[in-house]
mmCIF file of C-alpha atoms in Angstrom:
data_model
loop_
_atom_site.group_PDB
_atom_site.id
_atom_site.type_symbol
_atom_site.label_atom_id
_atom_site.label_comp_id
_atom_site.label_asym_id
_atom_site.label_seq_id
_atom_site.Cartn_x
_atom_site.Cartn_y
_atom_site.Cartn_z
ATOM 1 C CA MET A 135 140.547 184.346 141.894
ATOM 2 C CA THR A 136 140.300 182.792 144.877
ATOM 3 C CA ASP A 137 141.363 179.252 146.403
ATOM 4 C CA GLY A 138 137.767 178.475 146.359
ATOM 5 C CA ASP A 139 137.499 179.363 142.615
ATOM 6 C CA HIS A 140 140.735 177.217 141.990
ATOM 7 C CA ARG A 141 139.425 174.506 143.896
ATOM 8 C CA ASN A 142 136.127 174.322 141.935
ATOM 9 C CA GLU A 143 138.474 174.443 138.920
ATOM 10 C CA ALA A 144 140.200 171.413 139.600
ATOM 11 C CA GLU A 145 137.488 169.254 141.094
ATOM 12 C CA GLU A 146 135.786 170.204 137.661
ATOM 13 C CA GLU A 147 138.513 168.899 135.588
ATOM 14 C CA ASP A 148 138.568 165.795 137.744
ATOM 15 C CA VAL A 149 135.053 165.091 136.802
ATOM 16 C CA ALA A 150 133.972 163.080 133.783
ATOM 17 C CA SER A 151 132.016 165.280 130.984
ATOM 18 C CA PRO A 152 128.777 163.317 130.409
ATOM 19 C CA VAL A 153 130.209 162.064 126.911
ATOM 20 C CA GLU A 154 133.156 160.415 128.938
ATOM 21 C CA LEU A 155 131.164 158.860 131.049
ATOM 22 C CA ARG A 156 128.683 157.392 128.718
ATOM 23 C CA ARG A 157 131.984 156.000 126.638
ATOM 24 C CA GLY A 158 132.618 154.798 130.165
ATOM 25 C CA ILE A 159 129.886 152.846 130.552
ATOM 26 C CA GLU A 160 129.683 151.567 126.828
ATOM 27 C CA ALA A 161 133.195 150.700 127.426
ATOM 28 C CA LEU A 162 132.391 148.392 130.346
ATOM 29 C CA GLY A 163 134.479 144.730 129.752
ATOM 30 C CA VAL A 164 132.230 141.879 130.445
ATOM 31 C CA GLY A 165 133.931 141.013 133.759
ATOM 32 C CA ASP A 166 133.283 144.819 134.787
ATOM 33 C CA ILE A 167 129.315 144.175 134.232
ATOM 34 C CA LYS A 168 129.544 140.961 135.807
ATOM 35 C CA LYS A 169 131.047 142.579 138.816
ATOM 36 C CA LEU A 170 128.311 145.431 138.815
ATOM 37 C CA LYS A 171 125.592 143.159 138.673
ATOM 38 C CA LEU A 172 126.688 141.085 141.499
ATOM 39 C CA ILE A 173 127.129 144.572 143.413
ATOM 40 C CA ALA A 174 123.658 145.447 142.770
ATOM 41 C CA ARG A 175 122.480 142.190 144.359
ATOM 42 C CA PHE A 176 124.725 142.699 147.241
ATOM 43 C CA TRP A 177 123.267 145.637 148.276
ATOM 44 C CA TRP A 178 120.160 144.509 147.411
ATOM 45 C CA SER A 179 120.418 142.239 149.795
ATOM 46 C CA HIS A 180 122.223 144.300 152.127
ATOM 47 C CA TYR A 181 119.485 146.980 152.641
ATOM 48 C CA GLU A 182 116.692 144.200 152.142
ATOM 49 C CA LEU A 183 114.736 145.835 149.326
ATOM 50 C CA GLN A 184 112.655 143.296 148.519
ATOM 51 C CA GLY A 185 109.232 145.749 148.606
ATOM 52 C CA ARG A 186 111.261 147.612 145.966
ATOM 53 C CA SER A 187 109.834 147.043 142.241
ATOM 54 C CA GLY A 188 112.114 145.258 139.890
ATOM 55 C CA GLY A 189 114.645 143.433 141.047
ATOM 56 C CA PRO A 190 118.547 144.168 141.690
ATOM 57 C CA GLU A 191 118.963 144.883 137.686
ATOM 58 C CA ASP A 192 116.665 147.927 138.048
ATOM 59 C CA LEU A 193 119.020 149.207 140.904
ATOM 60 C CA LEU A 194 121.718 149.144 138.698
ATOM 61 C CA GLN A 195 119.611 150.681 135.867
ATOM 62 C CA ASP A 196 118.812 153.387 138.154
ATOM 63 C CA ALA A 197 122.258 153.897 138.823
ATOM 64 C CA ILE A 198 123.585 154.493 135.384
ATOM 65 C CA GLU A 199 120.470 156.803 134.577
ATOM 66 C CA ARG A 200 121.231 158.878 137.402
ATOM 67 C CA CYS A 201 124.739 159.140 135.980
ATOM 68 C CA LEU A 202 123.449 159.828 132.456
ATOM 69 C CA LYS A 203 120.504 162.133 132.854
ATOM 70 C CA GLU A 204 120.840 166.024 132.538
ATOM 71 C CA GLY A 205 120.644 168.256 135.386
ATOM 72 C CA ASP A 206 122.454 169.496 138.715
ATOM 73 C CA ASP A 207 121.285 166.182 140.498
ATOM 74 C CA ARG A 208 123.622 164.219 137.904
ATOM 75 C CA ARG A 209 126.045 161.788 139.435
ATOM 76 C CA ARG A 210 129.347 163.031 138.715
ATOM 77 C CA TRP A 211 132.243 160.358 138.018
ATOM 78 C CA PRO A 212 135.579 161.657 139.874
ATOM 79 C CA LYS A 213 137.293 160.185 136.810
ATOM 80 C CA LYS A 214 140.657 160.681 138.580
ATOM 81 C CA ARG A 215 140.006 159.444 142.003
ATOM 82 C CA THR A 216 138.044 156.317 141.428
ATOM 83 C CA THR A 217 137.355 153.856 138.866
ATOM 84 C CA LEU A 218 134.039 153.690 137.194
ATOM 85 C CA VAL A 219 132.995 150.673 138.325
ATOM 86 C CA LYS A 220 133.717 151.752 141.939
ATOM 87 C CA PHE A 221 131.801 154.931 141.461
ATOM 88 C CA LEU A 222 128.786 153.156 140.325
ATOM 89 C CA ASP A 223 128.945 150.740 143.265
ATOM 90 C CA GLY A 224 128.657 154.101 145.400
ATOM 91 C CA VAL A 225 125.692 155.542 143.508
ATOM 92 C CA ILE A 226 123.857 151.941 143.630
ATOM 93 C CA ARG A 227 124.833 151.954 147.477
ATOM 94 C CA SER A 228 123.536 155.289 147.855
ATOM 95 C CA ILE A 229 120.428 154.750 146.022
ATOM 96 C CA ALA A 230 119.593 151.864 148.084
ATOM 97 C CA SER A 231 120.595 153.367 151.483
ATOM 98 C CA HIS A 232 118.478 156.558 150.645
ATOM 99 C CA GLU A 233 115.308 154.334 149.722
ATOM 100 C CA VAL A 234 115.644 152.843 153.121
ATOM 101 C CA GLU A 235 116.086 156.092 154.752
ATOM 102 C CA SER A 236 113.084 157.445 152.955
ATOM 103 C CA ALA A 237 110.607 154.639 154.136
ATOM 104 C CA VAL A 238 112.058 155.101 157.337
ATOM 105 C CA ARG A 239 111.199 158.676 157.836
ATOM 106 C CA GLU A 240 107.677 158.021 156.027
ATOM 107 C CA ARG A 241 106.759 155.247 158.497
ATOM 108 C CA LYS A 242 107.734 157.760 161.440
ATOM 109 C CA ARG A 243 105.541 159.987 159.893
ATOM 110 C CA GLU A 244 102.590 157.553 159.573
ATOM 111 C CA ASP A 245 103.197 156.905 163.351
ATOM 112 C CA ALA A 246 103.172 160.465 164.525
ATOM 113 C CA VAL A 247 100.020 160.778 162.264
ATOM 114 C CA TYR A 248 98.195 158.112 164.094
ATOM 115 C CA ALA A 249 99.448 158.613 167.783
ATOM 116 C CA LEU A 250 97.685 161.765 167.377
ATOM 117 C CA GLY A 251 94.611 159.484 167.527
ATOM 118 C CA ALA A 252 92.450 161.501 165.091
ATOM 119 C CA THR A 253 92.886 158.621 162.534
ATOM 120 C CA PRO A 254 92.913 154.979 163.050
ATOM 121 C CA ARG A 255 95.546 153.058 161.827
ATOM 122 C CA PRO A 256 94.452 150.732 158.852
ATOM 123 C CA SER A 257 93.964 147.075 159.432
ATOM 124 C CA GLY A 258 97.087 146.036 157.768
ATOM 125 C CA SER A 259 99.552 147.798 156.572
ATOM 126 C CA ALA A 260 98.749 150.343 154.021
ATOM 127 C CA THR A 261 99.847 149.927 150.208
ATOM 128 C CA PRO A 262 103.502 150.490 150.440
ATOM 129 C CA VAL A 263 104.453 153.213 147.991
ATOM 130 C CA ARG A 264 108.209 152.476 149.172
ATOM 131 C CA PRO A 265 109.879 149.208 150.674
ATOM 132 C CA GLN A 266 109.128 148.548 154.152
ATOM 133 C CA PRO A 267 112.161 148.745 155.849
ATOM 134 C CA SER A 268 113.019 145.494 158.441
ATOM 135 C CA PRO A 269 114.394 146.358 161.500
ATOM 136 C CA ASN A 270 117.700 145.307 160.484
ATOM 137 C CA ALA A 271 117.842 147.498 157.049
ATOM 138 C CA GLU A 272 116.337 150.501 159.583
ATOM 139 C CA SER A 273 119.168 149.975 162.411
ATOM 140 C CA ARG A 274 121.658 149.993 159.713
ATOM 141 C CA VAL A 275 120.620 153.261 158.187
ATOM 142 C CA ALA A 276 120.258 154.986 161.481
ATOM 143 C CA ALA A 277 123.834 154.267 162.552
ATOM 144 C CA ARG A 278 125.221 155.042 159.137
ATOM 145 C CA GLU A 279 127.831 152.418 159.686
ATOM 146 C CA GLU A 280 127.962 148.902 157.917
ATOM 147 C CA LEU A 281 126.558 146.824 161.194
ATOM 148 C CA GLU A 282 126.693 143.578 158.763
ATOM 149 C CA ASP A 283 128.776 141.405 160.976
ATOM 150 C CA ILE A 284 131.491 140.269 158.890
ATOM 151 C CA GLU A 285 133.281 138.439 161.718
ATOM 152 C CA ALA A 286 129.775 136.136 161.441
ATOM 153 C CA LEU A 287 129.893 135.695 157.978
ATOM 154 C CA PHE A 288 133.774 133.853 158.406
ATOM 155 C CA ASP A 289 132.761 132.700 161.477
ATOM 156 C CA GLY A 290 135.668 129.507 161.694
ATOM 157 C CA HIS A 291 138.104 131.013 159.484
ATOM 158 C CA PRO A 292 139.936 133.153 161.725
ATOM 159 C CA ARG A 293 142.792 133.537 158.638
ATOM 160 C CA THR A 294 140.184 134.972 156.400
ATOM 161 C CA LEU A 295 139.290 137.765 159.180
ATOM 162 C CA GLU A 296 142.944 138.517 159.840
ATOM 163 C CA ALA A 297 143.360 139.034 156.211
ATOM 164 C CA LEU A 298 140.414 141.204 156.102
ATOM 165 C CA ARG A 299 141.611 143.246 159.126
ATOM 166 C CA CYS A 300 145.122 143.484 157.209
ATOM 167 C CA LYS A 301 143.271 144.474 153.962
ATOM 168 C CA ALA A 302 141.138 147.051 156.298
ATOM 169 C CA GLN A 303 144.495 149.000 157.281
ATOM 170 C CA GLY A 304 145.011 149.481 153.557
ATOM 171 C CA MET A 305 148.047 146.460 153.060
ATOM 172 C CA THR A 306 148.511 144.945 149.867
ATOM 173 C CA GLU A 307 148.391 141.427 149.100
ATOM 174 C CA GLY A 308 151.933 141.018 149.465
ATOM 175 C CA GLU A 309 151.776 142.676 152.840
ATOM 176 C CA ILE A 310 148.999 140.695 154.085
ATOM 177 C CA ARG A 311 151.162 137.324 152.990
ATOM 178 C CA LYS A 312 154.010 138.509 154.969
ATOM 179 C CA ALA A 313 151.892 139.784 157.569
ATOM 180 C CA LEU A 314 150.209 136.657 158.031
ATOM 181 C CA GLN A 315 153.059 134.494 156.980
ATOM 182 C CA ILE A 316 150.981 132.375 154.802
ATOM 183 C CA ASP A 317 151.968 131.542 150.919
ATOM 184 C CA GLN A 318 150.387 132.215 147.698
ATOM 185 C CA ARG A 319 148.293 129.527 147.583
ATOM 186 C CA GLU A 320 146.684 130.190 150.871
ATOM 187 C CA MET A 321 146.193 133.693 149.859
ATOM 188 C CA GLU A 322 144.295 132.237 146.829
ATOM 189 C CA ARG A 323 142.004 130.246 149.063
ATOM 190 C CA ILE A 324 141.088 133.095 151.306
ATOM 191 C CA LYS A 325 139.963 135.210 148.225
ATOM 192 C CA LYS A 326 138.355 132.617 146.950
ATOM 193 C CA GLN A 327 136.317 132.146 149.906
ATOM 194 C CA ILE A 328 135.652 136.209 150.435
ATOM 195 C CA LEU A 329 134.620 136.019 146.731
ATOM 196 C CA ARG A 330 132.086 132.943 147.404
ATOM 197 C CA ALA A 331 130.876 134.794 150.447
ATOM 198 C CA PHE A 332 130.223 138.015 148.091
ATOM 199 C CA VAL A 333 128.080 136.114 145.991
ATOM 200 C CA THR A 334 126.165 134.110 148.145
ATOM 201 C CA TYR A 335 125.722 137.381 150.682
ATOM 202 C CA LYS A 336 122.241 136.722 151.679
ATOM 203 C CA LYS A 337 121.116 135.583 148.394
ATOM 204 C CA SER A 338 117.889 134.244 149.886
ATOM 205 C CA ASN A 339 116.905 137.515 150.628
ATOM 206 C CA GLY A 340 117.562 139.525 147.624
ATOM 207 C CA ASP A 341 117.542 137.005 144.475
ATOM 208 C CA ASP A 342 115.673 134.142 144.792
ATOM 209 C CA HIS A 343 112.454 135.309 142.945
ATOM 210 C CA GLY A 344 114.050 135.247 139.621
ATOM 211 C CA ASN A 345 116.290 138.489 140.278
ATOM 212 C CA GLN A 346 119.414 136.448 139.610
ATOM 213 C CA MET B 132 134.235 146.070 167.516
ATOM 214 C CA GLU B 133 133.454 149.536 167.173
ATOM 215 C CA THR B 134 131.316 150.265 164.222
ATOM 216 C CA SER B 135 133.857 152.481 162.751
ATOM 217 C CA LYS B 136 136.322 149.494 162.571
ATOM 218 C CA ARG B 137 133.343 147.053 161.280
ATOM 219 C CA GLY B 138 132.570 149.668 158.510
ATOM 220 C CA LYS B 139 136.598 149.230 157.610
ATOM 221 C CA LEU B 140 136.190 145.407 157.763
ATOM 222 C CA PHE B 141 133.014 145.751 155.287
ATOM 223 C CA SER B 142 135.030 148.079 153.154
ATOM 224 C CA ALA B 143 137.890 145.747 153.142
ATOM 225 C CA PHE B 144 135.830 142.722 152.190
ATOM 226 C CA LEU B 145 134.366 144.590 148.862
ATOM 227 C CA ASP B 146 138.187 145.677 148.249
ATOM 228 C CA PHE B 147 138.804 142.408 147.430
ATOM 229 C CA VAL B 148 135.747 142.016 145.219
ATOM 230 C CA HIS B 149 136.876 145.282 143.312
ATOM 231 C CA GLU B 150 140.414 143.787 143.117
ATOM 232 C CA ALA B 151 139.078 140.387 141.448
ATOM 233 C CA SER B 152 139.428 139.053 138.302
ATOM 234 C CA GLU B 153 136.983 138.394 135.714
ATOM 235 C CA SER B 154 138.097 134.388 136.057
ATOM 236 C CA GLU B 155 137.932 134.673 139.877
ATOM 237 C CA LEU B 156 134.755 135.974 139.783
ATOM 238 C CA ASP B 157 133.528 133.214 137.242
ATOM 239 C CA GLN B 158 134.966 130.853 139.182
ATOM 240 C CA ALA B 159 133.408 131.859 142.537
ATOM 241 C CA LEU B 160 129.926 131.883 140.670
ATOM 242 C CA ARG B 161 130.372 128.601 139.175
ATOM 243 C CA SER B 162 131.108 126.945 142.444
ATOM 244 C CA GLU B 163 127.938 128.097 143.956
ATOM 245 C CA GLY B 164 126.102 126.683 140.898
ATOM 246 C CA GLU B 165 125.492 130.356 138.982
ATOM 247 C CA ASP B 166 126.211 130.682 135.296
ATOM 248 C CA PRO B 167 128.560 133.454 134.968
ATOM 249 C CA ASN B 168 127.507 134.309 131.305
ATOM 250 C CA ASP B 169 123.670 134.745 132.796
ATOM 251 C CA VAL B 170 125.157 137.389 135.448
ATOM 252 C CA TYR B 171 126.492 139.329 132.442
ATOM 253 C CA LEU B 172 123.484 139.193 130.179
ATOM 254 C CA ARG B 173 121.197 140.414 133.058
ATOM 255 C CA GLY B 174 123.707 143.250 133.790
ATOM 256 C CA GLN B 175 124.367 144.130 130.049
ATOM 257 C CA THR B 176 120.533 144.094 129.902
ATOM 258 C CA ALA B 177 120.150 146.827 132.488
ATOM 259 C CA ILE B 178 123.027 148.848 131.038
ATOM 260 C CA GLU B 179 121.398 148.757 128.051
ATOM 261 C CA LYS B 180 118.025 149.893 128.989
ATOM 262 C CA ALA B 181 119.889 153.003 130.946
ATOM 263 C CA LEU B 182 121.496 153.615 128.044
ATOM 264 C CA SER B 183 118.571 153.569 125.521
ATOM 265 C CA ARG B 184 116.768 155.803 127.854
ATOM 266 C CA HIS B 185 118.964 158.387 127.937
ATOM 267 C CA PRO B 186 120.658 158.922 124.530
ATOM 268 C CA GLY B 187 123.605 160.456 124.072
ATOM 269 C CA PRO B 188 125.488 162.811 121.965
ATOM 270 C CA LEU B 189 127.820 160.449 120.957
ATOM 271 C CA GLU B 190 126.122 158.301 118.244
ATOM 272 C CA GLU B 191 126.407 161.624 116.086
ATOM 273 C CA ASP B 192 129.786 162.197 116.931
ATOM 274 C CA VAL B 193 131.158 159.084 115.540
ATOM 275 C CA GLU B 194 131.104 156.860 112.165
ATOM 276 C CA PHE B 195 131.265 153.223 113.430
ATOM 277 C CA HIS B 196 131.072 151.249 110.146
ATOM 278 C CA GLU B 197 133.522 149.024 107.912
ATOM 279 C CA GLN B 198 135.854 151.401 106.250
ATOM 280 C CA PRO B 199 139.418 150.524 104.599
ATOM 281 C CA ILE B 200 142.029 151.084 107.332
ATOM 282 C CA ASP B 201 143.442 154.543 106.761
ATOM 283 C CA GLN B 202 147.111 153.590 107.047
ATOM 284 C CA ALA B 203 148.257 157.150 108.051
ATOM 285 C CA LEU B 204 146.247 157.726 110.761
ATOM 286 C CA LYS B 205 146.861 153.793 112.066
ATOM 287 C CA ASN B 206 150.528 154.714 112.028
ATOM 288 C CA GLY B 207 150.048 157.629 113.824
ATOM 289 C CA PHE B 208 147.757 155.950 116.767
ATOM 290 C CA SER B 209 150.552 153.068 117.076
ATOM 291 C CA THR B 210 153.385 155.346 117.309
ATOM 292 C CA LEU B 211 151.529 157.993 119.691
ATOM 293 C CA VAL B 212 150.722 154.596 122.238
ATOM 294 C CA ARG B 213 154.419 153.347 121.912
ATOM 295 C CA LEU B 214 155.748 156.887 122.774
ATOM 296 C CA LEU B 215 152.878 157.749 125.285
ATOM 297 C CA ARG B 216 154.200 154.061 126.893
ATOM 298 C CA GLN B 217 157.823 154.714 126.715
ATOM 299 C CA ARG B 218 157.076 158.480 128.068
ATOM 300 C CA GLU B 219 155.762 156.512 131.265
ATOM 301 C CA LYS B 220 158.467 154.162 131.392
ATOM 302 C CA MET B 221 156.125 151.204 131.085
ATOM 303 C CA SER B 222 156.866 147.602 129.283
ATOM 304 C CA MET B 223 153.786 146.455 127.127
ATOM 305 C CA GLU B 224 153.137 144.161 129.905
ATOM 306 C CA ASP B 225 152.897 146.975 132.571
ATOM 307 C CA LEU B 226 150.689 148.954 129.864
ATOM 308 C CA ALA B 227 148.059 145.672 129.498
ATOM 309 C CA GLU B 228 148.182 145.295 133.216
ATOM 310 C CA ARG B 229 147.199 149.124 133.846
ATOM 311 C CA ALA B 230 144.701 149.610 131.261
ATOM 312 C CA ASN B 231 142.770 146.190 131.886
ATOM 313 C CA VAL B 232 143.535 144.878 128.845
ATOM 314 C CA GLU B 233 145.064 141.868 127.046
ATOM 315 C CA LEU B 234 148.758 142.066 126.157
ATOM 316 C CA ARG B 235 147.922 140.712 123.098
ATOM 317 C CA GLU B 236 145.972 143.836 122.023
ATOM 318 C CA VAL B 237 148.901 145.966 122.891
ATOM 319 C CA VAL B 238 151.012 144.363 120.906
ATOM 320 C CA GLN B 239 148.779 144.533 118.529
ATOM 321 C CA ILE B 240 148.390 148.083 118.758
ATOM 322 C CA GLU B 241 151.784 148.828 118.327
ATOM 323 C CA VAL B 242 152.995 146.460 115.613
ATOM 324 C CA ASP B 243 150.104 145.331 113.287
ATOM 325 C CA ALA B 244 149.352 147.946 110.863
ATOM 326 C CA ASP B 245 145.743 146.523 110.046
ATOM 327 C CA TYR B 246 144.590 146.204 113.650
ATOM 328 C CA VAL B 247 141.569 148.504 115.073
ATOM 329 C CA PRO B 248 141.473 148.472 118.563
ATOM 330 C CA GLU B 249 138.427 147.986 120.577
ATOM 331 C CA PRO B 250 136.497 151.293 121.650
ATOM 332 C CA ARG B 251 136.964 150.011 125.067
ATOM 333 C CA THR B 252 140.746 149.626 124.940
ATOM 334 C CA VAL B 253 141.221 153.141 123.512
ATOM 335 C CA PHE B 254 139.075 154.396 125.894
ATOM 336 C CA GLN B 255 141.018 152.599 128.401
ATOM 337 C CA LEU B 256 144.412 153.973 126.765
ATOM 338 C CA GLU B 257 143.057 157.466 127.381
ATOM 339 C CA ARG B 258 142.675 156.854 130.976
ATOM 340 C CA ILE B 259 145.714 155.489 131.748
ATOM 341 C CA PHE B 260 147.943 158.318 129.717
ATOM 342 C CA ASP B 261 145.555 161.204 131.295
ATOM 343 C CA LEU B 262 144.627 162.071 127.832
ATOM 344 C CA PRO B 263 141.909 164.427 127.012
ATOM 345 C CA PRO B 264 138.963 162.939 125.793
ATOM 346 C CA ARG B 265 138.603 161.419 122.206
ATOM 347 C CA THR B 266 142.276 162.017 121.716
ATOM 348 C CA LEU B 267 142.947 158.606 120.747
ATOM 349 C CA VAL B 268 139.768 157.906 119.206
ATOM 350 C CA LEU B 269 140.864 160.693 116.585
ATOM 351 C CA LEU B 270 143.356 158.024 115.102
ATOM 352 C CA SER B 271 142.333 154.690 116.181
ATOM 353 C CA GLY B 272 140.187 153.732 112.862
ATOM 354 C CA SER B 273 136.642 154.030 114.003
ATOM 355 C CA MET B 274 136.233 157.643 112.857
ATOM 356 C CA THR B 275 136.942 158.275 109.249
ATOM 357 C CA SER B 276 136.233 161.585 108.086
ATOM 358 C CA HIS B 277 139.454 164.071 108.576
ATOM 359 C CA PRO B 278 140.372 167.079 106.511
ATOM 360 C CA GLN B 279 143.578 166.402 104.695
ATOM 361 C CA GLU B 280 145.701 168.637 106.694
ATOM 362 C CA PHE B 281 145.014 166.735 109.737
ATOM 363 C CA ARG B 282 146.140 163.761 108.135
ATOM 364 C CA ASP B 283 149.269 165.572 106.681
ATOM 365 C CA LYS B 284 150.305 166.135 110.217
ATOM 366 C CA VAL B 285 149.474 162.809 111.862
ATOM 367 C CA GLU B 286 151.732 161.427 108.760
ATOM 368 C CA ARG B 287 154.778 163.728 109.073
ATOM 369 C CA PHE B 288 154.614 163.202 113.272
ATOM 370 C CA ALA B 289 154.711 159.173 112.738
ATOM 371 C CA ALA B 290 157.576 159.687 110.194
ATOM 372 C CA ARG B 291 159.832 161.761 112.364
ATOM 373 C CA SER B 292 159.034 159.355 115.438
ATOM 374 C CA LYS B 293 159.999 156.057 113.538
ATOM 375 C CA GLY B 294 162.416 154.093 115.050
ATOM 376 C CA ILE B 295 162.565 156.265 118.483
ATOM 377 C CA ASP B 296 163.119 153.519 121.577
ATOM 378 C CA LYS B 297 164.073 156.344 124.057
ATOM 379 C CA LEU B 298 162.674 159.772 123.943
ATOM 380 C CA ASP B 299 165.145 162.720 124.582
ATOM 381 C CA ARG B 300 164.042 166.211 125.780
ATOM 382 C CA LYS B 301 163.388 166.979 122.106
ATOM 383 C CA GLN B 302 161.257 164.262 121.029
ATOM 384 C CA ARG B 303 159.141 164.523 124.623
ATOM 385 C CA LYS B 304 158.333 167.889 123.649
ATOM 386 C CA ALA B 305 157.103 167.048 120.183
ATOM 387 C CA LEU B 306 154.816 164.070 121.922
ATOM 388 C CA ASN B 307 153.609 166.655 123.884
ATOM 389 C CA GLN B 308 152.859 169.083 121.277
ATOM 390 C CA PHE B 309 151.052 166.736 119.128
ATOM 391 C CA VAL B 310 148.928 165.501 122.312
ATOM 392 C CA GLN B 311 148.210 168.825 122.123
ATOM 393 C CA PHE B 312 147.359 169.287 119.029
ATOM 394 C CA LEU B 313 144.611 166.037 118.824
ATOM 395 C CA ALA B 314 143.229 167.829 122.177
ATOM 396 C CA GLU B 315 142.374 170.843 120.342
ATOM 397 C CA GLU B 316 141.395 169.072 117.454
ATOM 398 C CA ALA B 317 138.921 166.993 119.345
ATOM 399 C CA LYS B 318 137.550 170.246 121.224
ATOM 400 C CA ALA B 319 137.417 171.816 117.961
ATOM 401 C CA ARG B 320 135.391 168.997 116.610
ATOM 402 C CA GLY B 321 132.967 169.299 119.682
ATOM 403 C CA TYR B 322 134.249 165.908 121.051
ATOM 404 C CA SER B 323 135.256 167.284 124.345
ATOM 405 C CA ARG B 324 133.283 169.016 126.522
#
């Protein structure tokens, strides 16, 4: 048996079976479900998927279906490396970003066809099969980086930004408090502010059409 | 700021969200005029739709219905959870926190002979103790059909482990063997894939 085989075997053990995954989903707690719903809404807003049919809940449904469906392209949960909620977060985000990428490709292909001049571009846009990406969403995908400016989100709140920078360096809550010389009360205030920013994140784009 | 640093900041932002408790999330929602229950119902509906479109094998595997509690199995379950917790040198509080369940439930599992734990709790405990799938479900009271020799073995394990509050090498070995037995039983019944 080669090193590669051993690695594959270890990876297989690490991945939840379809039964385990289903049980995990069925066992999600109320808090987990709220979080997933809000995460779907967050990525929906972030990638500006207003043109997609359904709402953020459909995105959540899609993500779970991609994990439950049979076949090689099923999303596999590395159960020992990440929690189910974090894993599903990744699947939701990947679906959202992929849709924008596909739409960008489609638009470029169309542009190329019309640029040849053989076919006149219809007035207005053709019925979109996929969501039409906004320039912002397009640039986010093109750069493959999160370009959303967190600094702008917490403009005027230097403590919160400092806490986020500490967290980005892998600090625990206690370490952040020590580094910033803040007490538990201030830390709680920062956490509340971050959560409020999360639940209101671009809500006007993604969720004001009954898709709450 | 470089884009990679921005990406890290973005991840840190989401890490705070992942680490938030349900009550913290509820508080944030209420402060923005949203009903947490509505958020839950919408999420739950989406999950149920996905599950109903991909029916799995679980429903046939487990018989979830009201049955008198099988005391032998229940004792085996309580004993096993207590010993696994001791093996991992965890207090009841530690276990509740790590499994993300209420302390009350851990206490009930270990001391209340009539208590049947929630399926979610059983699943969480299997994960925390790194047990093969359905190992604990076999004993938790949600499955009702077991061969007599299985029941005998569980009963013997519970009886022998009574009163142990610190595992020695021999008891640790017996515990690991019992877990192995349950894992093989689950596999033989086709519960783990």
